[in-house]
PDB file of C-alpha atoms in Angstrom:
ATOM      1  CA  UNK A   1      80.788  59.529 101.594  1.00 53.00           C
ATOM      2  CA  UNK A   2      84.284  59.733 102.431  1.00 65.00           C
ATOM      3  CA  UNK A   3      85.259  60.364  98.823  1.00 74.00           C
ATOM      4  CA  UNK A   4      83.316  63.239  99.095  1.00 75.00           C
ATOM      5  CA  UNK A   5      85.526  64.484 102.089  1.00 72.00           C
ATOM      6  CA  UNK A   6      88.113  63.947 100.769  1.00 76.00           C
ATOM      7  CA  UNK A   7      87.718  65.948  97.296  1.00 85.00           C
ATOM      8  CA  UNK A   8      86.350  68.690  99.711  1.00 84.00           C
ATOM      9  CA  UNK A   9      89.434  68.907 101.405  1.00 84.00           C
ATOM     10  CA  UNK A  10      91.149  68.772  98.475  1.00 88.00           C
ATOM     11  CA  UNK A  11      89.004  71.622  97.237  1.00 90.00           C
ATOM     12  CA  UNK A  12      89.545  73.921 100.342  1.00 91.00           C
ATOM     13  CA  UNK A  13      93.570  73.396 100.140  1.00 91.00           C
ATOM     14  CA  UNK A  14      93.294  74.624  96.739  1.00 94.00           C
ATOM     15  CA  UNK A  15      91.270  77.489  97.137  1.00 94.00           C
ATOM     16  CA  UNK A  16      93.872  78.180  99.973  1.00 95.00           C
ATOM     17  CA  UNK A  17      96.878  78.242  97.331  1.00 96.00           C
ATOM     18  CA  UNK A  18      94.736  79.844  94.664  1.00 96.00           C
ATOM     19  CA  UNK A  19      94.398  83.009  97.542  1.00 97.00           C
ATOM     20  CA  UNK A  20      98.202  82.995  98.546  1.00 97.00           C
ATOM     21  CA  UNK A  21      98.917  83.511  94.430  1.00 98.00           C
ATOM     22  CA  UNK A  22      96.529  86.295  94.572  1.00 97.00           C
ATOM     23  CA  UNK A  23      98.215  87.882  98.119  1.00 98.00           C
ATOM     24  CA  UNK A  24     101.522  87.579  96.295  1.00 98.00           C
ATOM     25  CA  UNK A  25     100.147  89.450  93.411  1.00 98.00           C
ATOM     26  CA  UNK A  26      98.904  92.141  95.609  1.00 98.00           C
ATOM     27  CA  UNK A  27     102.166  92.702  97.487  1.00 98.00           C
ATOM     28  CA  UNK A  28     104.001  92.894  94.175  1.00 98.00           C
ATOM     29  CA  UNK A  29     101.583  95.452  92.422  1.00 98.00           C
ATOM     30  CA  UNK A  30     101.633  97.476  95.686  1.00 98.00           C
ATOM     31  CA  UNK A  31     105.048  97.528  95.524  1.00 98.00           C
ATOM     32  CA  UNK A  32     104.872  99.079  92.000  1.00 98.00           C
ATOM     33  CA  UNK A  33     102.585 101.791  93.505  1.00 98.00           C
ATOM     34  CA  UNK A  34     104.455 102.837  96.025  1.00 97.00           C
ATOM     35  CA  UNK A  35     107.847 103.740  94.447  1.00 97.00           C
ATOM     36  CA  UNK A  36     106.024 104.888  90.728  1.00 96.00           C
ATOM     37  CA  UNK A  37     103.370 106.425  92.713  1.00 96.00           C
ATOM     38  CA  UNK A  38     100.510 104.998  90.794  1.00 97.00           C
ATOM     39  CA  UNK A  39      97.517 105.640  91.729  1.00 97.00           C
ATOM     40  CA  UNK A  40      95.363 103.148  89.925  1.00 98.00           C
ATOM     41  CA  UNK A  41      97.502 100.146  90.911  1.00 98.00           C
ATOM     42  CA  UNK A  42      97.573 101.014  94.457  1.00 98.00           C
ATOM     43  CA  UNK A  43      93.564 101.547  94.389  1.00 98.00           C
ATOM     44  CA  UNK A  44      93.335  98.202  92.884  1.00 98.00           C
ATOM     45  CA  UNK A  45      95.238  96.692  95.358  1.00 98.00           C
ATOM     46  CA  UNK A  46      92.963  98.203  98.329  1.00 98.00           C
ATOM     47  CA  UNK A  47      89.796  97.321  96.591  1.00 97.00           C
ATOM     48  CA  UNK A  48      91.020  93.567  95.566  1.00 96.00           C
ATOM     49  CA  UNK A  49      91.407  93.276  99.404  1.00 97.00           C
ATOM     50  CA  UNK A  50      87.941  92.780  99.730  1.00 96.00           C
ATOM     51  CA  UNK A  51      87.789  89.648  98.059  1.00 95.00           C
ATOM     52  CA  UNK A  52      90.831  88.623  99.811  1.00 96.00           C
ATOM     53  CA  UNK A  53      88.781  88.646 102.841  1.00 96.00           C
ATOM     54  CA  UNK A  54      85.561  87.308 101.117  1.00 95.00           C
ATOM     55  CA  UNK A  55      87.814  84.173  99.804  1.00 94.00           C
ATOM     56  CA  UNK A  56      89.422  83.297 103.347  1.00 94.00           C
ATOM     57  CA  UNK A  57      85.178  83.605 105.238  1.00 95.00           C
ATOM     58  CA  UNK A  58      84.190  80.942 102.578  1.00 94.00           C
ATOM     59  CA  UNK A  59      87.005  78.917 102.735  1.00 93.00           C
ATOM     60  CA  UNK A  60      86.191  79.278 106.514  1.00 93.00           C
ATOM     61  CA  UNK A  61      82.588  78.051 105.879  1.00 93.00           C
ATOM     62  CA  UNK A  62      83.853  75.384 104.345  1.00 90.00           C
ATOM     63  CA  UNK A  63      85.818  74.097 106.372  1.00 88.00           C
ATOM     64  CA  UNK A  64      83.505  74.238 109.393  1.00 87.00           C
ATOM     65  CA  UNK A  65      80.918  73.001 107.488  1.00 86.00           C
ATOM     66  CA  UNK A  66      82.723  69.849 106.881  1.00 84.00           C
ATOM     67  CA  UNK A  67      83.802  69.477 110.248  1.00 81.00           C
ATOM     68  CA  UNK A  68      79.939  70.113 111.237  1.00 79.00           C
ATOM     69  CA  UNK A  69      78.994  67.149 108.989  1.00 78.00           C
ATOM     70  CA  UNK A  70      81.721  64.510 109.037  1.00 71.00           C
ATOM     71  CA  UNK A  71      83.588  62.996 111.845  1.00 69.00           C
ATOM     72  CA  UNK A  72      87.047  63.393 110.800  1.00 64.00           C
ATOM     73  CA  UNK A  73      90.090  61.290 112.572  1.00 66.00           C
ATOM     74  CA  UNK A  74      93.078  63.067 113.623  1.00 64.00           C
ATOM     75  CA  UNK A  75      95.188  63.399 110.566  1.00 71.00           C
ATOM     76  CA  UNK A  76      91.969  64.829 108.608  1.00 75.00           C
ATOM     77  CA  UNK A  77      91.249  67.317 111.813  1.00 79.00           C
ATOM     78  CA  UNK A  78      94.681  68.317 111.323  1.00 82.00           C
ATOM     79  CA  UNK A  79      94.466  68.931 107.978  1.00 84.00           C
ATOM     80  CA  UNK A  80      91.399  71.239 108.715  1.00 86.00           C
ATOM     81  CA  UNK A  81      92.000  72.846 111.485  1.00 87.00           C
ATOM     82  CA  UNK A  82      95.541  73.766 109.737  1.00 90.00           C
ATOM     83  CA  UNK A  83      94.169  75.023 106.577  1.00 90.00           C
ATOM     84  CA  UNK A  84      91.785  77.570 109.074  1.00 92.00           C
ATOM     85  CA  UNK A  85      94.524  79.266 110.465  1.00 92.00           C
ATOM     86  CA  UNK A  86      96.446  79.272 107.249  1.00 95.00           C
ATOM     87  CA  UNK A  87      93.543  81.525 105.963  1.00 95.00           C
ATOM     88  CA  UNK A  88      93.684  83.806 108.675  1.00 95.00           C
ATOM     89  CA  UNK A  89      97.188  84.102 108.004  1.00 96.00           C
ATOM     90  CA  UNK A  90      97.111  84.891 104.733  1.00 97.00           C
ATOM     91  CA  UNK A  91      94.252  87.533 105.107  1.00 97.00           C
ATOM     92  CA  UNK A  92      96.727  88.898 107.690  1.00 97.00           C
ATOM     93  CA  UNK A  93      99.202  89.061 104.679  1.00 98.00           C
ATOM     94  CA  UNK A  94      97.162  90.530 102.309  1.00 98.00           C
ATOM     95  CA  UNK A  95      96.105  93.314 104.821  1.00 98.00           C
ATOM     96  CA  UNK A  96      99.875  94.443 104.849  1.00 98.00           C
ATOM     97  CA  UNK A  97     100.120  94.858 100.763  1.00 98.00           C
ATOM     98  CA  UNK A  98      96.482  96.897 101.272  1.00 98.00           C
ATOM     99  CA  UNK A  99      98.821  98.589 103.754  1.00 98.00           C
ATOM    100  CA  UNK A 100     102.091  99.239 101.753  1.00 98.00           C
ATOM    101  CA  UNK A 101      99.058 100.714  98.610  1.00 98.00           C
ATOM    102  CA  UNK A 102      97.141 102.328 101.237  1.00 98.00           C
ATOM    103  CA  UNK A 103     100.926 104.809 101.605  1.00 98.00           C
ATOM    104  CA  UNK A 104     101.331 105.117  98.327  1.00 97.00           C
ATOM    105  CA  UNK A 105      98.054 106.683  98.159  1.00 98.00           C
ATOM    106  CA  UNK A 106      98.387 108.735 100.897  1.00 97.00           C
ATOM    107  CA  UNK A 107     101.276 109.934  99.739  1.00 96.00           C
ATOM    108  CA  UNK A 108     100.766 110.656  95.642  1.00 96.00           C
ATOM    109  CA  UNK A 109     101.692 111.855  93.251  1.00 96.00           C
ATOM    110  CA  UNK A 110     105.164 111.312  95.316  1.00 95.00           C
ATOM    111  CA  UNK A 111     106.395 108.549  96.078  1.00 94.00           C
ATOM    112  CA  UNK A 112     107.060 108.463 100.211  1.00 94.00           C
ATOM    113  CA  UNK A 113     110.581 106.336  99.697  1.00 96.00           C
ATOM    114  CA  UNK A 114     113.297 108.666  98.789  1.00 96.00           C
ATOM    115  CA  UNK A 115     115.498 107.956  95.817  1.00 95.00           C
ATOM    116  CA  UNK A 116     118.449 106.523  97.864  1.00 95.00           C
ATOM    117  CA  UNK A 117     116.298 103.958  99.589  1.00 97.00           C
ATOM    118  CA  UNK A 118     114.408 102.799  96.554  1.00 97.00           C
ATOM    119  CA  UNK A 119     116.539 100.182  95.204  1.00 97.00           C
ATOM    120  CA  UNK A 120     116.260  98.900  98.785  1.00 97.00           C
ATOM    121  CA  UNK A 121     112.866  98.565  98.959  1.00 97.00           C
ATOM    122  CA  UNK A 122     112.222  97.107  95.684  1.00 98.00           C
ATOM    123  CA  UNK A 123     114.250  94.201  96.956  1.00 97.00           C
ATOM    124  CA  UNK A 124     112.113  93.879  99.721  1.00 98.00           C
ATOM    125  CA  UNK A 125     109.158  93.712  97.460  1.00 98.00           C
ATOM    126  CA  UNK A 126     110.547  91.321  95.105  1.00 97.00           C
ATOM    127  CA  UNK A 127     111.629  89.281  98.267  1.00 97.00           C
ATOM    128  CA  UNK A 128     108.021  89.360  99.545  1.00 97.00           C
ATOM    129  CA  UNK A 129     106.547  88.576  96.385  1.00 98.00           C
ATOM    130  CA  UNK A 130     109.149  85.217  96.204  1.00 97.00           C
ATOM    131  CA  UNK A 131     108.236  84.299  99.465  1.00 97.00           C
ATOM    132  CA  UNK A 132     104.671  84.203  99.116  1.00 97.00           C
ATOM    133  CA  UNK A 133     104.614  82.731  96.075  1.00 97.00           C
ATOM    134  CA  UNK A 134     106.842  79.890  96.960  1.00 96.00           C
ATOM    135  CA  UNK A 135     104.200  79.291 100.450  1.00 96.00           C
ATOM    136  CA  UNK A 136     102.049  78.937  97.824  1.00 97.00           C
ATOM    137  CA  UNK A 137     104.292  76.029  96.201  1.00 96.00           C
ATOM    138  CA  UNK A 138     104.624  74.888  99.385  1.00 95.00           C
ATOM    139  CA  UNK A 139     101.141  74.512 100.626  1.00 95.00           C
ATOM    140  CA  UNK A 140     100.732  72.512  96.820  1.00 95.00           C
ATOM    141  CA  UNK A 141     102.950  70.240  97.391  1.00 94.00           C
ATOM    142  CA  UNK A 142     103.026  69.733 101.381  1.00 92.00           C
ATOM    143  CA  UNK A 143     107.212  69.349 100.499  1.00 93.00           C
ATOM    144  CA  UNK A 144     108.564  69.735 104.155  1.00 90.00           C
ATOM    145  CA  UNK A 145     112.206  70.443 103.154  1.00 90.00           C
ATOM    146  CA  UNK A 146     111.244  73.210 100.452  1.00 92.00           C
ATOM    147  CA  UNK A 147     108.908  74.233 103.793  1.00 91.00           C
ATOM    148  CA  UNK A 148     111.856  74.816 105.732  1.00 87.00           C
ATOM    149  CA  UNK A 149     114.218  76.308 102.851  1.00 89.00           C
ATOM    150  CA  UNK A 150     111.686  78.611 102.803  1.00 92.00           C
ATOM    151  CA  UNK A 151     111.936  80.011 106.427  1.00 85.00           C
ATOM    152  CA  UNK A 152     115.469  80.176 105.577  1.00 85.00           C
ATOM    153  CA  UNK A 153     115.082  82.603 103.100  1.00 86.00           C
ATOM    154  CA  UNK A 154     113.098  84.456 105.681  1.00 88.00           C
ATOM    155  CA  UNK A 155     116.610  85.738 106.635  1.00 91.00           C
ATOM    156  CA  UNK A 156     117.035  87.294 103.813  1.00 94.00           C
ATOM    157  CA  UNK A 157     113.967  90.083 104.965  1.00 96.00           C
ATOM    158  CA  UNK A 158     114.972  90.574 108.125  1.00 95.00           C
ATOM    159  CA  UNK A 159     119.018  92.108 106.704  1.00 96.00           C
ATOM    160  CA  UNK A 160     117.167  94.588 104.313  1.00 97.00           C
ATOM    161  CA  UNK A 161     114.982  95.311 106.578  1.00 96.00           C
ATOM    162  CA  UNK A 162     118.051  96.208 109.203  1.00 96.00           C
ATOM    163  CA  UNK A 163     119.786  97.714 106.401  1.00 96.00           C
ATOM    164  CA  UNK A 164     116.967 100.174 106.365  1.00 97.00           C
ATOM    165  CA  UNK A 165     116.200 101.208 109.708  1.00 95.00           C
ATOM    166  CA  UNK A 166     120.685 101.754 109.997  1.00 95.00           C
ATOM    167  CA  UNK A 167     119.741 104.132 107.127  1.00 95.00           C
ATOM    168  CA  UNK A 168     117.501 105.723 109.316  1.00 95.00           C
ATOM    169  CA  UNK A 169     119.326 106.109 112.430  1.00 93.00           C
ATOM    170  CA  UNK A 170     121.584 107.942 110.240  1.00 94.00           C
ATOM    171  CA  UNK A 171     122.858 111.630 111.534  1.00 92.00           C
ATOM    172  CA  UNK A 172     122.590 112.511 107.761  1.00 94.00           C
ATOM    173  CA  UNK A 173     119.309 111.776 106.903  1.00 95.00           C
ATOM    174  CA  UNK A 174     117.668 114.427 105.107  1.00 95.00           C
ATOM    175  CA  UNK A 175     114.303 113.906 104.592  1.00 95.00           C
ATOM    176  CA  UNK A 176     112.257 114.899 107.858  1.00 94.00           C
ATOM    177  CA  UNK A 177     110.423 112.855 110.542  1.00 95.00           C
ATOM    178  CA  UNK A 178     106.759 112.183 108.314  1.00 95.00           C
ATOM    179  CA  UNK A 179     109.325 110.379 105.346  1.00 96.00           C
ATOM    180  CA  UNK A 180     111.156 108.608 108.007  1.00 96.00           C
ATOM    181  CA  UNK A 181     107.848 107.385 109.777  1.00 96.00           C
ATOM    182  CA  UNK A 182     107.007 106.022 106.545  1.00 97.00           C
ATOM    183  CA  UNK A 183     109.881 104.323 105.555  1.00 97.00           C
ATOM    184  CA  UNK A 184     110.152 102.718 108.770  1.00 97.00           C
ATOM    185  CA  UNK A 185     106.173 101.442 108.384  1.00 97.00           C
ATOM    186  CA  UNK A 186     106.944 100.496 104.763  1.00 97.00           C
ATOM    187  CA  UNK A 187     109.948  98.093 105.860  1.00 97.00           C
ATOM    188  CA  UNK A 188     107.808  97.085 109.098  1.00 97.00           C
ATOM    189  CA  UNK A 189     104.965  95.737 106.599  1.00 98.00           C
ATOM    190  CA  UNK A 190     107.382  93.659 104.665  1.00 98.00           C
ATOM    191  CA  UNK A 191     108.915  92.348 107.285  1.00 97.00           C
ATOM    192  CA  UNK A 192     105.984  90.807 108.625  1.00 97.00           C
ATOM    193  CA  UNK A 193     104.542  90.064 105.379  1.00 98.00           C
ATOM    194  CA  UNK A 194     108.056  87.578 105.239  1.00 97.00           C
ATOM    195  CA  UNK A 195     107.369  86.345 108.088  1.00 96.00           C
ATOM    196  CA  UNK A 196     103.788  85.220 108.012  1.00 96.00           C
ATOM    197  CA  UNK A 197     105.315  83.210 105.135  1.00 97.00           C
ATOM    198  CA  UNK A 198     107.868  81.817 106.900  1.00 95.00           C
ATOM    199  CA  UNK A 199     105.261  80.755 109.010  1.00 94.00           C
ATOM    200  CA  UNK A 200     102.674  79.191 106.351  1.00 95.00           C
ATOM    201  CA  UNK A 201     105.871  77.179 105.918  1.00 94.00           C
ATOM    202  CA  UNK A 202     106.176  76.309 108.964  1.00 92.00           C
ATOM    203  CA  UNK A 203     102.461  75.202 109.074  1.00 92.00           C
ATOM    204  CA  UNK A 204     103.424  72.506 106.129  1.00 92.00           C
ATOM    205  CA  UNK A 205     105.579  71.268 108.135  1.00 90.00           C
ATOM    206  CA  UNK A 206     103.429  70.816 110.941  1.00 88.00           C
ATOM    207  CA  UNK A 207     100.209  69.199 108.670  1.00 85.00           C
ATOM    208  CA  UNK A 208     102.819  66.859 107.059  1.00 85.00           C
ATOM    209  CA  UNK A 209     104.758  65.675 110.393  1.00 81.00           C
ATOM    210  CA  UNK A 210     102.454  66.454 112.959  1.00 74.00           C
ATOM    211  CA  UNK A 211     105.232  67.923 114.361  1.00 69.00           C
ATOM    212  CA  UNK A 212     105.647  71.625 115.457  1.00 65.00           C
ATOM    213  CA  UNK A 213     109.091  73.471 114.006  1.00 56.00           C
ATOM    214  CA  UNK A 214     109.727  75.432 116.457  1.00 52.00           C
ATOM    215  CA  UNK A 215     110.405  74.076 120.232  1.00 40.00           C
ATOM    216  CA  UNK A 216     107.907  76.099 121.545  1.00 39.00           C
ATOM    217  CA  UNK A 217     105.385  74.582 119.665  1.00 37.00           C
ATOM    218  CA  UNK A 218     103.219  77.905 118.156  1.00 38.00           C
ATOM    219  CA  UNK A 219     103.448  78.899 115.083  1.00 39.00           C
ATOM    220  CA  UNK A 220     101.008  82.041 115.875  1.00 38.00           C
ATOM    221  CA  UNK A 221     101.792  85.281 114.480  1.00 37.00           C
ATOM    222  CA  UNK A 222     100.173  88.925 116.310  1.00 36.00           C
ATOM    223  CA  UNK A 223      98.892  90.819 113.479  1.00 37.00           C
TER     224      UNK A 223
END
């Protein structure tokens, strides 16, 4: 019986990394749609959100349905009640690339990032892409110090995302209120995209040590 639970867990946690890979994917393709303005990307990245949000209610089941039939002890009901909020978290994530392709639909056959600021954003895309994909590592292996290298990186996110809201505040810039809005949105998604990373790090860390990272002991994001 307790074999059983245990390839069950071990079959949730995968099915959690498995649907990080495919959030990373989306933020990278949405990326692509928003400064090509492609249509068809960004369409597929708001209608693969769906099973995004299909994958993280039956790893949900799951994992309540093992709770509902096993009695776990304190490390397991870590592990579980962990892996739930992980999945809400990286839902949460892969609402933000629906987001980022959601503007790039709006705003075809343009692009809504103008040409000076492109270069900037890409790196935020290829940043968030990174990220995610290494929180995927990371929930893999359960590796606390590539956990917490990872919410160093974090740092990186947070100077372009500065970088582009100094653009912004500008006296020079040319392009209207509606472009700045978006830019300003655009950087605002990645930006919290990077950090619910950081914080699926900081999760690992937690499941592995028991121990929260942060003094304050929450690791809770607000959407």
């Amino acid at each position: 019986m307790r074999e059983a639970y245990h390839k069950e867990l071990a079959a949730i946690g995968d099915g959690l990394v498995d649907m990080t890979r495919q959030v990373a994917s989306a933020m990278s393709r949405a990326t692509h749609s928003l400064l090509e303005a492609d249509e068809r990307t960004a369409l597929a990245v708001v209608q693969g959100d769906r099973a995004v949000d299909r994958r993280r209610q039956e790893l949900e089941d799951r994992a309540v349905a093992l709770l509902a039939r096993q009695q776990p002890v304190a490390t397991e009901l870590r592990i579980v009640v962990t892996a739930l909020r992980m999945g809400a978290e990286v839902e949460r994530s892969g609402d933000l690339a629906r987001h980022v392709a959601e503007l790039a639909l709006m705003r075809h056959p343009v692009s809504a990032v103008p040409v000076e600021l492109r270069a900037t954003v890409r790196d935020m895309g290829a940043l968030a892409y990174q990220l995610m994909s290494q929180a995927a590592d990371v929930i893999a292996s359960r590796d606390p110090e590539e956990a917490a290298r990872l919410q160093q990186a974090d740092d990186q996110m947070n100077q372009l995302h500065r970088a582009v809201f100094a653009r912004l505040g500008e006296a020079d810039w040319p392009h209207g209120i509606e472009t700045a809005v978006d830019v300003a949105l655009t950087a605002r998604y990645y930006e919290r995209y990077a950090d619910h990373a950081a914080s699926l790090a900081g999760r690992v860390v937690y499941l592995v040590t028991g121990r929260h990272p942060h003094p304050e002991g929450s690791l809770v994001l607000t959407p």
